[in-house]
Rosetta silent file (secondary structure, phi, psi, omega in degrees, C-alpha in Angstrom):
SEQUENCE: XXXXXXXXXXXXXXXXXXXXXXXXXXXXXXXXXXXXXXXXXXXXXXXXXXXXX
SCORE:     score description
SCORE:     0.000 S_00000001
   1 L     0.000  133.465  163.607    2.395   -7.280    4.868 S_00000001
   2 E  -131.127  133.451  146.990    2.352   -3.118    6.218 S_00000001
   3 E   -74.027  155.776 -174.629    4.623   -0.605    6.280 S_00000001
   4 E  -112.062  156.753  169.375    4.621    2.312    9.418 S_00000001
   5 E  -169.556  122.142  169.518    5.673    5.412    7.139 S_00000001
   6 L    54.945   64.429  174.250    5.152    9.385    8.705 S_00000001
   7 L    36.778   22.527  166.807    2.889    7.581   11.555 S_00000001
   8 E  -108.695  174.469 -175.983    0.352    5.779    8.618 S_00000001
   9 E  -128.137  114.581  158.690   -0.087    2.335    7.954 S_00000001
  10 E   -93.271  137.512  163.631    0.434    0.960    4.553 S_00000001
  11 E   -94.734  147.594 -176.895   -1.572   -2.840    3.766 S_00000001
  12 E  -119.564  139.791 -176.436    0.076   -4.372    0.330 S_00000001
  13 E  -143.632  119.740 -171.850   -2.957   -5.996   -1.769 S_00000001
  14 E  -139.686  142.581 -173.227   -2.336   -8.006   -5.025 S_00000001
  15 L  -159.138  112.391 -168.390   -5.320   -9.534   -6.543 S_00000001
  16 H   -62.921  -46.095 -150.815   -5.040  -11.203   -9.920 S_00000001
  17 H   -80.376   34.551 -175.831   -8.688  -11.325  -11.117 S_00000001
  18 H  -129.007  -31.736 -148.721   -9.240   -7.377  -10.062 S_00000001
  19 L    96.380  -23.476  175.077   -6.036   -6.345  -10.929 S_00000001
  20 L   -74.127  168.281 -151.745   -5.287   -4.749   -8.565 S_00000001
  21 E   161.048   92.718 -167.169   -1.376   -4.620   -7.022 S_00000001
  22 E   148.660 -147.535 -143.849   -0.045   -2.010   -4.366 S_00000001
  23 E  -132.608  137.003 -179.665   -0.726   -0.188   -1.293 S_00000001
  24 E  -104.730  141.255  168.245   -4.087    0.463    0.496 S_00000001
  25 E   -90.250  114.023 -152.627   -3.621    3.261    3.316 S_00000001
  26 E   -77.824  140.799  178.400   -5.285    2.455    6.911 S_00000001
  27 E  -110.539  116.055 -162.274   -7.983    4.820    8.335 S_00000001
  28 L   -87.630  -42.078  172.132   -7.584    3.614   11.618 S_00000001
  29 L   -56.136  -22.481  170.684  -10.500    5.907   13.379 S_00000001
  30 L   -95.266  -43.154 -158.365  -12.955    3.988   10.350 S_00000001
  31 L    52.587   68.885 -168.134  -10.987    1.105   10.225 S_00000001
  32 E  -162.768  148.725  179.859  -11.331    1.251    6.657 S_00000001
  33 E  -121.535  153.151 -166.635   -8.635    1.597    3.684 S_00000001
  34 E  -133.599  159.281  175.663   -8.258    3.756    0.549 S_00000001
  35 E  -105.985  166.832  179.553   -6.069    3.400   -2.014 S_00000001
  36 E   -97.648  -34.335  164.794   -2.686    4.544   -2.231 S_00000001
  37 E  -159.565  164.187  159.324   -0.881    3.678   -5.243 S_00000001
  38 E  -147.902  131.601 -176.128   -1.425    0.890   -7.732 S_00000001
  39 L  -115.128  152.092 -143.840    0.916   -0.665  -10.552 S_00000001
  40 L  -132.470  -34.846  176.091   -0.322   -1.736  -13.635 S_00000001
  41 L   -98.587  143.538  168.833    2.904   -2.552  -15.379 S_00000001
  42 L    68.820 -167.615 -175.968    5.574   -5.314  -14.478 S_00000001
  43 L   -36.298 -176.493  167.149    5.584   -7.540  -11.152 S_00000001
  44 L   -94.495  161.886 -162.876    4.002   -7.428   -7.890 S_00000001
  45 L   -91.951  105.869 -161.959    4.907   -4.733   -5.681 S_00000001
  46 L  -112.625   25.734 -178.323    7.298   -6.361   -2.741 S_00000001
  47 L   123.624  151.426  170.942    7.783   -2.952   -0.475 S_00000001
  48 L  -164.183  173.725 -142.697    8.704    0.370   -0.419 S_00000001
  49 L  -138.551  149.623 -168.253   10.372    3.116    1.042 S_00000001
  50 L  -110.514  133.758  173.770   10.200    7.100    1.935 S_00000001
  51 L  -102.823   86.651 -177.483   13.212    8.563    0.339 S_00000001
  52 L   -48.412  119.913 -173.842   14.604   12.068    2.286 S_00000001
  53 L   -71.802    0.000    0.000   15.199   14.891    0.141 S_00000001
């Protein structure tokens, strides 16, 4: 699953035995991802959204 957000690309990554659980952000000129957020408490992470001030 990705989100488009401000022209980036979020990837969603959940991985029990790492731990990991969030969003990696795509470097499309590397074609390589960093991360962007990760949650450590409660469920997996099923999307999100840019909120406008």
């Amino acid at each position: 699953m990705h989100y488009g957000i401000d022209g980036k690309i979020y990837l969603w990554m959940a991985n029990k035995t790492t731990g990991e659980n969030g969003y990696y952000l795509l470097n499309e000129s590397t074609n390589s991802a960093t991360s962007a957020f990760n949650v450590t408490d409660g469920g997996l992470v099923s999307g999100f959204i840019k909120l406008d001030n």
